[in-house]
Short mmCIF file of C-alpha atoms in Angstrom, two decimals:
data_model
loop_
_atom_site.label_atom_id
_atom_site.label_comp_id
_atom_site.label_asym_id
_atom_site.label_seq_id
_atom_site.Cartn_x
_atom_site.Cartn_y
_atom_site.Cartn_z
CA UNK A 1 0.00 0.00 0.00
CA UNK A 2 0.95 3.52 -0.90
CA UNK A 3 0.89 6.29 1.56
CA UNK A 4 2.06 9.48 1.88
CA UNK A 5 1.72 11.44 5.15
CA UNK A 6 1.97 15.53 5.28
CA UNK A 7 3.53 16.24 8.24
CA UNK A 8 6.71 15.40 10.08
CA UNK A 9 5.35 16.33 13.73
CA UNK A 10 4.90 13.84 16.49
CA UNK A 11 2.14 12.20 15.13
CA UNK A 12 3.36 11.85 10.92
CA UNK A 13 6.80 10.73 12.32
CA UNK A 14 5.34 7.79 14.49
CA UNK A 15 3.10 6.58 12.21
CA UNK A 16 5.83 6.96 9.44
CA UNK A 17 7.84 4.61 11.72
CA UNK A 18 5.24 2.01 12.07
CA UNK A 19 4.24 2.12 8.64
CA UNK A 20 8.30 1.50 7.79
CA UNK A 21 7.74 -1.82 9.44
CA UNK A 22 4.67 -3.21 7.95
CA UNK A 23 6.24 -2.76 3.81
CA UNK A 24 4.36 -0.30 3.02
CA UNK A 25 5.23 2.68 0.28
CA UNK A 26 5.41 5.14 2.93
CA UNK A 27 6.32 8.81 1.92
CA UNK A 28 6.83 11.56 4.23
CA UNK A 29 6.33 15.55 3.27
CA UNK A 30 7.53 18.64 5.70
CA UNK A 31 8.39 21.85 4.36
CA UNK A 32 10.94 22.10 7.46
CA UNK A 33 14.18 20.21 6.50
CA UNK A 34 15.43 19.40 9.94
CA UNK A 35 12.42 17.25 10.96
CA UNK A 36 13.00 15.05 7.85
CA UNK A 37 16.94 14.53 8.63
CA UNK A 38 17.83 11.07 8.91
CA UNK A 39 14.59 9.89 8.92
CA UNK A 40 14.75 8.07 5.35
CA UNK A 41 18.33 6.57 6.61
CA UNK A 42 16.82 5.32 9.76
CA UNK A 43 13.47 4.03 8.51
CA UNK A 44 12.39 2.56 5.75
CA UNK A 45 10.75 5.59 4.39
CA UNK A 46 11.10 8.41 1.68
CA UNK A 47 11.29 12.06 2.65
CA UNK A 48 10.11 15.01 0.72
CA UNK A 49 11.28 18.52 1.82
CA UNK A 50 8.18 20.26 -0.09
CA UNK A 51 5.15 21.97 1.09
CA UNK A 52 1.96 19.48 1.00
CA UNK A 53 0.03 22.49 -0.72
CA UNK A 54 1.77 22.37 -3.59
CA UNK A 55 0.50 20.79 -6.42
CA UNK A 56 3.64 20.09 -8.36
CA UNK A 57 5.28 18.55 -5.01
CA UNK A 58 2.27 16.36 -5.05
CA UNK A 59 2.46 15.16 -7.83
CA UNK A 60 6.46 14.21 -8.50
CA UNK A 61 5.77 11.80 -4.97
CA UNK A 62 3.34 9.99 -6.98
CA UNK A 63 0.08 11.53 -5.46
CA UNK A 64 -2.14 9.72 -8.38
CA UNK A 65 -1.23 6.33 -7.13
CA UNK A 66 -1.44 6.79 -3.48
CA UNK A 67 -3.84 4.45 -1.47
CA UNK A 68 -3.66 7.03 1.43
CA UNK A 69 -2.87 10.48 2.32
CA UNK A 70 -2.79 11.88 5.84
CA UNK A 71 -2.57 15.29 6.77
CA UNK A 72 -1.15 15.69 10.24
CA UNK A 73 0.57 19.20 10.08
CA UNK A 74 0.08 21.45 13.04
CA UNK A 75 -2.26 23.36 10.72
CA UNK A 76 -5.53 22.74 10.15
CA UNK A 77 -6.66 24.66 7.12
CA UNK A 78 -3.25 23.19 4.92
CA UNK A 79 -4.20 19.65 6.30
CA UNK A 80 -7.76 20.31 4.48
CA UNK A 81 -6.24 21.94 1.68
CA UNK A 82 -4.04 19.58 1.24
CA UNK A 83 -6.53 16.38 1.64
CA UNK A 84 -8.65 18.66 -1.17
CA UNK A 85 -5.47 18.50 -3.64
CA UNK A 86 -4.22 14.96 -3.15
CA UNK A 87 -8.48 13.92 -3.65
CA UNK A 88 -8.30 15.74 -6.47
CA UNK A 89 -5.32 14.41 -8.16
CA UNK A 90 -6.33 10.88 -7.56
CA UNK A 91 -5.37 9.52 -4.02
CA UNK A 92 -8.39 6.52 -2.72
CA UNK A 93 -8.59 7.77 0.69
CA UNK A 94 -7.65 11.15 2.40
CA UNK A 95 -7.16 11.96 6.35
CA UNK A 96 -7.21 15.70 7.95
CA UNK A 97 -6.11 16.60 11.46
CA UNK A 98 -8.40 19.26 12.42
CA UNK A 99 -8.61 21.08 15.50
CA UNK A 100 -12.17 22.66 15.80
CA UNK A 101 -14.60 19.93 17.21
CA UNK A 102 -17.65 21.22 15.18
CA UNK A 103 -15.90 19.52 11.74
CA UNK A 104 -16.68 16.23 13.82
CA UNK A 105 -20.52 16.98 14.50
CA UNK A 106 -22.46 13.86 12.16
CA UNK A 107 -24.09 16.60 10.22
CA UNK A 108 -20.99 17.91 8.49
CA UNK A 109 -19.20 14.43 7.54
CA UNK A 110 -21.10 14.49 4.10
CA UNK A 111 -20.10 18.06 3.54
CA UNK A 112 -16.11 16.82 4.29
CA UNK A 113 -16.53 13.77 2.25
CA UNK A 114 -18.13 16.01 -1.18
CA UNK A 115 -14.64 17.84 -0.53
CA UNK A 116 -13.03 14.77 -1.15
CA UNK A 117 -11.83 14.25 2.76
CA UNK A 118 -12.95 10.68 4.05
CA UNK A 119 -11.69 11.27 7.63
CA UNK A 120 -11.17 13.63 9.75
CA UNK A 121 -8.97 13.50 12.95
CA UNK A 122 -8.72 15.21 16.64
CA UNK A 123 -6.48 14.00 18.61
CA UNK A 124 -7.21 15.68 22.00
CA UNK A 125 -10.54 15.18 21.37
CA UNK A 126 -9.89 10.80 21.35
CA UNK A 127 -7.73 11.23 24.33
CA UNK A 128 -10.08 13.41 26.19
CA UNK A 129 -12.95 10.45 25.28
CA UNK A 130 -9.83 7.98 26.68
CA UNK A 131 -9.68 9.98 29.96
CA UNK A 132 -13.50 10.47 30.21
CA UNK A 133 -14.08 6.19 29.80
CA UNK A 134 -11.19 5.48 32.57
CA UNK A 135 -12.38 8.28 35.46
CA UNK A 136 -15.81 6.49 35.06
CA UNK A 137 -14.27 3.30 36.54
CA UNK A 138 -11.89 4.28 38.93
CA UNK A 139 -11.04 0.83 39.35
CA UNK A 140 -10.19 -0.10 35.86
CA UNK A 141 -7.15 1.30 33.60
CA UNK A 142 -8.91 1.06 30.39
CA UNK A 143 -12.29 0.89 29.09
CA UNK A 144 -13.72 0.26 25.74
CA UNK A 145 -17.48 0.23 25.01
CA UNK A 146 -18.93 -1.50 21.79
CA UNK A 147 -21.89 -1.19 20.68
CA UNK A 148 -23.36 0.98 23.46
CA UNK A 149 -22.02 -1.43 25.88
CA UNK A 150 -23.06 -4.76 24.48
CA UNK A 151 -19.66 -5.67 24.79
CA UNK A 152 -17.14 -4.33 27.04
CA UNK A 153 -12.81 -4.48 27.14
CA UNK A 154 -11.63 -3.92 30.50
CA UNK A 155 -8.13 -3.12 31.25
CA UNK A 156 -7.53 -4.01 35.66
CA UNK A 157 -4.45 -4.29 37.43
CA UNK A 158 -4.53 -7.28 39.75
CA UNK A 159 -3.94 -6.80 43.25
CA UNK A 160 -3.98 -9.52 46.39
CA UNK A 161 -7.81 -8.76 46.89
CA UNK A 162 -8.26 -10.24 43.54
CA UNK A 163 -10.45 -13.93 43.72
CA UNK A 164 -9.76 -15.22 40.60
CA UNK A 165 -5.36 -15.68 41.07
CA UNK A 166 -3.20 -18.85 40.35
CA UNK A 167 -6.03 -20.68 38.07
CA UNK A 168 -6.43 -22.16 35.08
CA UNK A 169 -8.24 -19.50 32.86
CA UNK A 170 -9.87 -22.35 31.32
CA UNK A 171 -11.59 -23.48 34.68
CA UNK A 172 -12.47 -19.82 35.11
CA UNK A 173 -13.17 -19.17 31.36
CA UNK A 174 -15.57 -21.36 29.88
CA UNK A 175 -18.46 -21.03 27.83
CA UNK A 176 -21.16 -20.43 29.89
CA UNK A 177 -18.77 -17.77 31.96
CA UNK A 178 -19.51 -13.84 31.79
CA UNK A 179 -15.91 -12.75 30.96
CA UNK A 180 -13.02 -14.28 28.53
CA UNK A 181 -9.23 -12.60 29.62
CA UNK A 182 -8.00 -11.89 25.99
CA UNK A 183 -4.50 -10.48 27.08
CA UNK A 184 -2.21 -10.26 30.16
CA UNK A 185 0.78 -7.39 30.88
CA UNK A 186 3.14 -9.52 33.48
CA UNK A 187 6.44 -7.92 33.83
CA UNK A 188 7.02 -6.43 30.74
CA UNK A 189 5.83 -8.95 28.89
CA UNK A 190 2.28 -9.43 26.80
CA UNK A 191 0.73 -12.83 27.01
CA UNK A 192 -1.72 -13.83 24.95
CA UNK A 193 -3.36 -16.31 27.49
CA UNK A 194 -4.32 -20.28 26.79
CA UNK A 195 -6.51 -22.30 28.87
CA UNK A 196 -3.66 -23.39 30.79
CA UNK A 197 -2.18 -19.79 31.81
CA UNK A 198 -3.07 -18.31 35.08
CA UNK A 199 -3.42 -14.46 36.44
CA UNK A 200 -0.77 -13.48 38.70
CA UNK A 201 -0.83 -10.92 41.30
CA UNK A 202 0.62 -7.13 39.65
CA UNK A 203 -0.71 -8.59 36.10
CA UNK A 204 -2.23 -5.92 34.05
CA UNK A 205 -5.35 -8.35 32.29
CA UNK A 206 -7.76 -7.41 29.80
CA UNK A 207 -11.55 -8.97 29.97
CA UNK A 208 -13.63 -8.76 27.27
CA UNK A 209 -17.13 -8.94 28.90
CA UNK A 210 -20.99 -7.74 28.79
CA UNK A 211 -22.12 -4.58 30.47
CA UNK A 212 -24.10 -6.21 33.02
CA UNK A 213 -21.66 -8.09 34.15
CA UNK A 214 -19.39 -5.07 35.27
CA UNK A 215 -20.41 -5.29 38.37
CA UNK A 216 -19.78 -9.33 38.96
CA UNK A 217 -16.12 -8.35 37.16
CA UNK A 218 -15.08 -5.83 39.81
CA UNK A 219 -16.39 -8.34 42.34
CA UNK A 220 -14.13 -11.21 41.39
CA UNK A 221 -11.04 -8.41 40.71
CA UNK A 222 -11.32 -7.12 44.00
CA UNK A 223 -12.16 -3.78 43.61
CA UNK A 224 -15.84 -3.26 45.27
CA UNK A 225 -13.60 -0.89 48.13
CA UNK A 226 -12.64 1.23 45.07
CA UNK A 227 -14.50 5.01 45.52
CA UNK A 228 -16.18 6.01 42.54
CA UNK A 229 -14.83 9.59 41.27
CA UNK A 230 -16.49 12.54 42.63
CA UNK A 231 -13.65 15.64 42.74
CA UNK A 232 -10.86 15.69 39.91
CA UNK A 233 -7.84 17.40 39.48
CA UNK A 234 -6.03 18.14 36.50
CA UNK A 235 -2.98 19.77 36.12
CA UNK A 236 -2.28 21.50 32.77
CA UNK A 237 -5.00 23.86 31.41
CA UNK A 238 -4.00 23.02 27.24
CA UNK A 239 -6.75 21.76 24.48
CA UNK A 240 -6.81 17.95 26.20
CA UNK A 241 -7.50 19.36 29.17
CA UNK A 242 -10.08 21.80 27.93
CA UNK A 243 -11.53 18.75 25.93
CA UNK A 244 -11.65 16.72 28.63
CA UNK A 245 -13.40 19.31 31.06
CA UNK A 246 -16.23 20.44 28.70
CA UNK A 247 -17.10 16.48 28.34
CA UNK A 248 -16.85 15.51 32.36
CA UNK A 249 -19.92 14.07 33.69
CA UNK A 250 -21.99 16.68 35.87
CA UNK A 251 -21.80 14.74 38.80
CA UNK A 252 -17.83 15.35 39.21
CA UNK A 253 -16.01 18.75 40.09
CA UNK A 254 -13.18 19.55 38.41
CA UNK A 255 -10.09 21.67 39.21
CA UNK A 256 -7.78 22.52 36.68
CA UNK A 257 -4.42 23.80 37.80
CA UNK A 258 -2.29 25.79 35.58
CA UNK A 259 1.28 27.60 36.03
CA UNK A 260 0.61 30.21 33.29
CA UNK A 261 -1.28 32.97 33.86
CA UNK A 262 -2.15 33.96 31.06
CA UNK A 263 -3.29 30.48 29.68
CA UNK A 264 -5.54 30.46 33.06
CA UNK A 265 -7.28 33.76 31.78
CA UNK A 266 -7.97 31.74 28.57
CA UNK A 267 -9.00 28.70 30.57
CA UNK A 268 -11.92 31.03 32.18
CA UNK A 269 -12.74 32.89 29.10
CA UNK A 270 -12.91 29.11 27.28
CA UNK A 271 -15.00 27.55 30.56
CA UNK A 272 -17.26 30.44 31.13
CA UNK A 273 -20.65 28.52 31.16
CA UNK A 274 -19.33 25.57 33.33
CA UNK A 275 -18.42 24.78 36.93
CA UNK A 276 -15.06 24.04 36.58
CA UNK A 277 -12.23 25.97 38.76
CA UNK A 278 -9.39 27.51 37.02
CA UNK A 279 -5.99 27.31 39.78
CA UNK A 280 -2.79 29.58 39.09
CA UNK A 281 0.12 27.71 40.74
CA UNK A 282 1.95 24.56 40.01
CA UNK A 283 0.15 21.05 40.70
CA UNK A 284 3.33 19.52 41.74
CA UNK A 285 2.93 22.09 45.16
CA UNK A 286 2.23 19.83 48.01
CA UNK A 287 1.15 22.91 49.68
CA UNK A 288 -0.97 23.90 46.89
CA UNK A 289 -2.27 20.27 46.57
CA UNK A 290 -3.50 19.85 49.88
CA UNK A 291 -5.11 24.14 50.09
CA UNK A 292 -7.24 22.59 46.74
CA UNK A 293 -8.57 19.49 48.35
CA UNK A 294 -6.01 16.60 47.70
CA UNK A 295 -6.94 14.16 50.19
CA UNK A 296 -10.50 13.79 49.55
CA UNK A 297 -9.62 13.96 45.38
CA UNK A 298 -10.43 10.39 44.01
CA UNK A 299 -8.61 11.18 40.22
CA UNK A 300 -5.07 13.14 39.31
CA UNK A 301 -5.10 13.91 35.51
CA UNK A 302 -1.54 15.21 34.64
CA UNK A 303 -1.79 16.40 31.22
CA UNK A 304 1.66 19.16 30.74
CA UNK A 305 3.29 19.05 27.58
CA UNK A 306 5.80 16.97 29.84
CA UNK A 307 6.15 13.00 30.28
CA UNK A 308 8.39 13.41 33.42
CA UNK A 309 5.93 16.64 34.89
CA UNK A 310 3.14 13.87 34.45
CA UNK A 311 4.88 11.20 36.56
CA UNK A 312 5.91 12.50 38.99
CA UNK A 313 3.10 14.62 39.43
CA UNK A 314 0.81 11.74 39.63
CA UNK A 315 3.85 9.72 42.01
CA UNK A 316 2.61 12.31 44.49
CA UNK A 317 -0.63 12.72 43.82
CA UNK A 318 -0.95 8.71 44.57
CA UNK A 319 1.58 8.89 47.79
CA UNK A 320 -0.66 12.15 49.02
CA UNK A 321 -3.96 9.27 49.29
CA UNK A 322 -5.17 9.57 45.38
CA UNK A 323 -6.16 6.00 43.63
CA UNK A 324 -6.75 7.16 40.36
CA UNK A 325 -4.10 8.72 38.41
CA UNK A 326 -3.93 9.72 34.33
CA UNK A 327 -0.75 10.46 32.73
CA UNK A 328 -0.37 12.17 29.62
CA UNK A 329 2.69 10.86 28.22
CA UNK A 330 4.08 11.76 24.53
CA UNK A 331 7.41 10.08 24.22
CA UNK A 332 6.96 6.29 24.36
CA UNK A 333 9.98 5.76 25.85
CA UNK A 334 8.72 6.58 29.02
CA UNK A 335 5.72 4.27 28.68
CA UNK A 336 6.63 1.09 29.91
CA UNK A 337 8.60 3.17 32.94
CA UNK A 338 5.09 4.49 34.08
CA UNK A 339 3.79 1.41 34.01
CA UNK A 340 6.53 -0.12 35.66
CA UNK A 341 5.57 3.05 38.67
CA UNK A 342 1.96 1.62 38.39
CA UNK A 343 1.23 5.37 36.98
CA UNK A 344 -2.30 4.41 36.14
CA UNK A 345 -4.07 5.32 33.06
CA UNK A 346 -1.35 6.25 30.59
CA UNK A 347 -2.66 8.37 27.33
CA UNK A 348 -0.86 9.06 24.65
CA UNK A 349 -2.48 11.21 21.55
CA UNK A 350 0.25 9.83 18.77
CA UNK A 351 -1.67 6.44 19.24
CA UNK A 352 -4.54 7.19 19.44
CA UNK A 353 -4.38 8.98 16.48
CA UNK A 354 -2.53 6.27 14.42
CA UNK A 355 -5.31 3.60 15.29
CA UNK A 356 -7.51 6.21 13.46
CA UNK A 357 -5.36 6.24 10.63
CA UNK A 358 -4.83 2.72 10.74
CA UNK A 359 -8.30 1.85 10.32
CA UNK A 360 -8.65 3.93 7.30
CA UNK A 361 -6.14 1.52 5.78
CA UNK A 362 -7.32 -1.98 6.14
CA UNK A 363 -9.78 -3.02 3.40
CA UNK A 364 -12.46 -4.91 5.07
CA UNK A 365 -15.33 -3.29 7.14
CA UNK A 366 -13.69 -2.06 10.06
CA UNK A 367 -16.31 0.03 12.23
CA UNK A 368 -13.76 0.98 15.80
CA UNK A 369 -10.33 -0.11 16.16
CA UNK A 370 -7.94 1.43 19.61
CA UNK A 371 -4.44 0.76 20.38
CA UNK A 372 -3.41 -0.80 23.11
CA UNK A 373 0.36 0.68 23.59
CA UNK A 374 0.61 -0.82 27.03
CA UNK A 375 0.06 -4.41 25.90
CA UNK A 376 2.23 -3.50 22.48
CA UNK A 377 -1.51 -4.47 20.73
CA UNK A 378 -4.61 -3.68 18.41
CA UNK A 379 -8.53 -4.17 19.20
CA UNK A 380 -10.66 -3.63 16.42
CA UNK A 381 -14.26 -4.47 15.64
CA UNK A 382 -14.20 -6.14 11.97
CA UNK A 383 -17.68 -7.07 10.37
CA UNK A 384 -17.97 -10.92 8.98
CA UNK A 385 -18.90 -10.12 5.16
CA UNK A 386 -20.26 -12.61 2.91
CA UNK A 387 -18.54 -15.70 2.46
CA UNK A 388 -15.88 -14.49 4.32
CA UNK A 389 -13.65 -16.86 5.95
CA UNK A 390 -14.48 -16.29 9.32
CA UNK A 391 -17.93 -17.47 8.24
CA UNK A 392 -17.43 -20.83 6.56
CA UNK A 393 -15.53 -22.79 10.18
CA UNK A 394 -16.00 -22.44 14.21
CA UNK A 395 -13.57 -20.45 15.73
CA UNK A 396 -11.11 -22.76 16.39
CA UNK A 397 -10.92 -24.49 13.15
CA UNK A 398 -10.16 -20.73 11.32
CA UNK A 399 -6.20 -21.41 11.87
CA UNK A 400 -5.57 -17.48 13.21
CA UNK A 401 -2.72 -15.77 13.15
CA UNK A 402 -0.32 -16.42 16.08
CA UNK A 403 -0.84 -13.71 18.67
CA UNK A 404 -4.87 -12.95 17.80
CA UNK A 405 -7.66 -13.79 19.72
CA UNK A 406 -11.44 -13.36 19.16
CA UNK A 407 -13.00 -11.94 22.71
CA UNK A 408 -16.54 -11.43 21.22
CA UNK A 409 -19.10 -10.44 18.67
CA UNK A 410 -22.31 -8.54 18.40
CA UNK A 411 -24.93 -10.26 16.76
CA UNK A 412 -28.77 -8.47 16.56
CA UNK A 413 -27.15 -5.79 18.88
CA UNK A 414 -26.91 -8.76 21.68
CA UNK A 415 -23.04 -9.17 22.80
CA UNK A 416 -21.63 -12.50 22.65
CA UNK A 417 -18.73 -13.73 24.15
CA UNK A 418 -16.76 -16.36 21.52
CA UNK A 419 -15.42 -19.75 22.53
CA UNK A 420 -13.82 -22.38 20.19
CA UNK A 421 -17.15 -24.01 18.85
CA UNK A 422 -18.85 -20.63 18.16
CA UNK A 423 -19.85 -20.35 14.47
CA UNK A 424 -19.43 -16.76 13.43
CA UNK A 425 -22.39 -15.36 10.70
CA UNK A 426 -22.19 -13.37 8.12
CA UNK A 427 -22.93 -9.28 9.46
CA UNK A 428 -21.60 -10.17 13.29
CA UNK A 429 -19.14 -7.37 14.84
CA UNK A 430 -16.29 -9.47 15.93
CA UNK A 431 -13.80 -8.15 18.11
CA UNK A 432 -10.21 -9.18 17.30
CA UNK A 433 -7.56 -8.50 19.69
CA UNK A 434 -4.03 -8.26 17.58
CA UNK A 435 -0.69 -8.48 19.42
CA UNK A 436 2.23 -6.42 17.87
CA UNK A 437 -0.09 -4.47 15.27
CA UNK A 438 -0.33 -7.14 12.32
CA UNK A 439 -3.86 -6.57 11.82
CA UNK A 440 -3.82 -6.57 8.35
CA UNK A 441 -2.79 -10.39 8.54
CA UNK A 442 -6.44 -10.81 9.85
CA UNK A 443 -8.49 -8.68 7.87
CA UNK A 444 -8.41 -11.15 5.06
CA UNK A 445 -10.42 -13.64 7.45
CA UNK A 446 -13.52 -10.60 7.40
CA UNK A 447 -13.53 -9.25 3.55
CA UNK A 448 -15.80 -10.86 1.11
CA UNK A 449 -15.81 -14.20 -0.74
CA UNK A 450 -12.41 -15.06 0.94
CA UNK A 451 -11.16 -18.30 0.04
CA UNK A 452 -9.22 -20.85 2.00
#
């Protein structure tokens, strides 16, 4: 596949690098010539120092021919002019990075779409939604709804309180039990569990399961002592946090704590119509902490434009009495550290928006799809077309990729969870969890007429 991203910021140079390991075409634009050095020696990528506007630059990297084109410059009107070009000169599918949440409102996607723009992405906007899901479950790292909640991926660290230790999964994970454990985090390490393989205390384990069986879930975790969160803090007043505090539930009060003045004058002119307190000082003040409330706080959210702010921010917040903590963190070097600190909830917008992106390139019907950077891993909900493969053998005769489970499907809007017999029908939402990103080795299973 051929794909050429606009943009050599955070987000085009990651996905450039995973692309560079998957064999795809991958070509990278930047009008600034120091963000594309040594990137086309280090990767297996070509670099264009060119403006993405411009239609002759376009068209000598082969524009015509291009599968894909992604606009992920820090501006959003060249992102959409550019998407508008590349259309227009012949590439299948085109991707803006926007940053007004109004372009996202279901009423405008047909209007995007007649401009030749298929996609549109906002990256604070999927992180704040991230945030949102994991301070509703204080006990839980993760949480992915499909289907309005007809099935459910749960993402719990496993403490000593926690019933279901040292067993078999398969004496705990049959068929006619509420929850399957589709992936385990155990000291660095991502297991893809058998029936054999047990849960070990300080194991970060994903269930898939059914929304009314949350509750039996955080029962046989441990968690039931867990408060639910009430008062929030975040620290860091920039367009996350702003996201994330126009979407918080009514019944929580939120704090946001900023060291620039001038950005908190913003923050009040931005948050006029809502309850939310605006805080001048530094949230990693113990003083300042504990004046605002710390100790009866049930959620830290450090979102700074800084991975090691974030830590240790939320290192005190957890020593000062706070369970729930949320860490921003950019570089993924520093990801498997916080986890290693038992940080929490770790979000990181690069990710988040390269599942996006991701999606847009596989070629069977792929309706969600979210990264899982903890776990090194993909979930994505692919519907069975006809005569697919996935469709023609149970589960366990379909020969899957090594490293991808099936944790459930949707079926008549009723979730399922999927065991070895289960036969899976043509128009079910399956949800494949893919270790190490190679889920375009399973969409072939999903597209139509596929033959064995």
């Amino acid at each position: 596949m051929k794909i050429v991203i606009a943009g050599a910021g955070r987000v085009g140079t990651h996905l450039s690098k995973l692309l560079s390991t998957e064999n795809h075409n991958c070509v990278l634009i930047d009008e600034n010539e120091d963000r594309l050095a040594d990137l086309d020696s280090r990767y297996d990528i070509m670099t264009y120092n060119a403006s993405p506007t411009s239609l002759k630059a376009l068209k000598e990297v082969g524009i015509g021919s291009a599968d894909l084109f992604v606009g992920v410059t820090p501006l959003e009107t060249k992102n959409i002019t550019a998407c508008i070009l590349a259309h227009s000169l012949g590439a299948k599918k085109t991707v803006a990075r926007i940053d007004q949440s109004e372009y996202l409102a279901p009423q405008n996607q047909e209007f995007f779409k007649n401009l030749g723009i298929d996609s549109l992405i906002y990256p604070e906007v999927l992180a704040a939604d991230d945030i949102i899901s994991g301070l509703k479950m204080s006990w839980a790292r993760q949480r992915w709804d499909v289907h309005d909640g007809a099935l459910v991926l749960l993402g719990i660290k496993l403490r000593k309180s926690c019933e279901v230790l040292n067993q078999p999964l398969k004496d705990l994970c049959g068929p006619d039990d509420p929850y399957h454990v589709v992936a385990i985090k155990r000291n660095g390490e991502t297991i893809i569990p058998g029936g054999l393989d047990e849960l070990k205390e300080n194991d970060l384990a994903y269930f898939m399961t059914q929304r009314e069986y949350i509750p039996y879930i955080r029962k046989v975790v441990g968690k039931e002592h867990y408060e639910d969160v009430q008062n929030v803090i975040i620290m860091g007043g920039g367009s996350t946090a702003v996201r994330a505090a126009l979407i918080m539930p009514d019944y929580m009060n939120v704090k946001i704590i900023e060291s620039d003045i001038d950005r908190c004058e913003k923050l009040n002119q931005l948050l006029d119509n809502s309850n939310i307190m605006v805080i001048h000082g530094d949230g990693r003040d113990l003083g300042l902490l504990e004046e605002e409330g710390i100790k009866n706080t049930q959620a830290f959210v450090a979102l700074t434009g800084n991975a090691e702010t974030n830590i240790l921010a939320c290192l005190t917040a957890k020593k000062l009495g706070v369970r729930k903590t949320v860490a921003m963190i950019e570089n993924l070097d520093y990801v498997n550290m916080a986890e290693g600190l038992d940080i929490g909830t770790i979000i990181n917008k690069k990710t988040v928006a390269a599942s996006h992106i991701f999606q847009m390139m596989l070629k069977a019907d792929v309706r969600n799809m979210r990264s899982l950077m903890t776990v090194d891993s993909d979930v994505a909900e692919f519907v069975a077309a006809e005569g697919s493969r996935v469709t023609k053998k149970p589960v366990k005769a379909l020969g899957l990729p090594s490293g991808v489970s099936i944790g459930g499907l949707v079926r008549d809007g009723k979730g399922i969870l999927v065991n070895g017999n289960t036969q899976i029908e043509e128009g079910d939402s399956v949800m494949v969890f893919c270790h190490e990103h190679n889920l375009d080795k399973v969409e072939k299973y999903f597209k139509k007429n596929g033959l064995w």
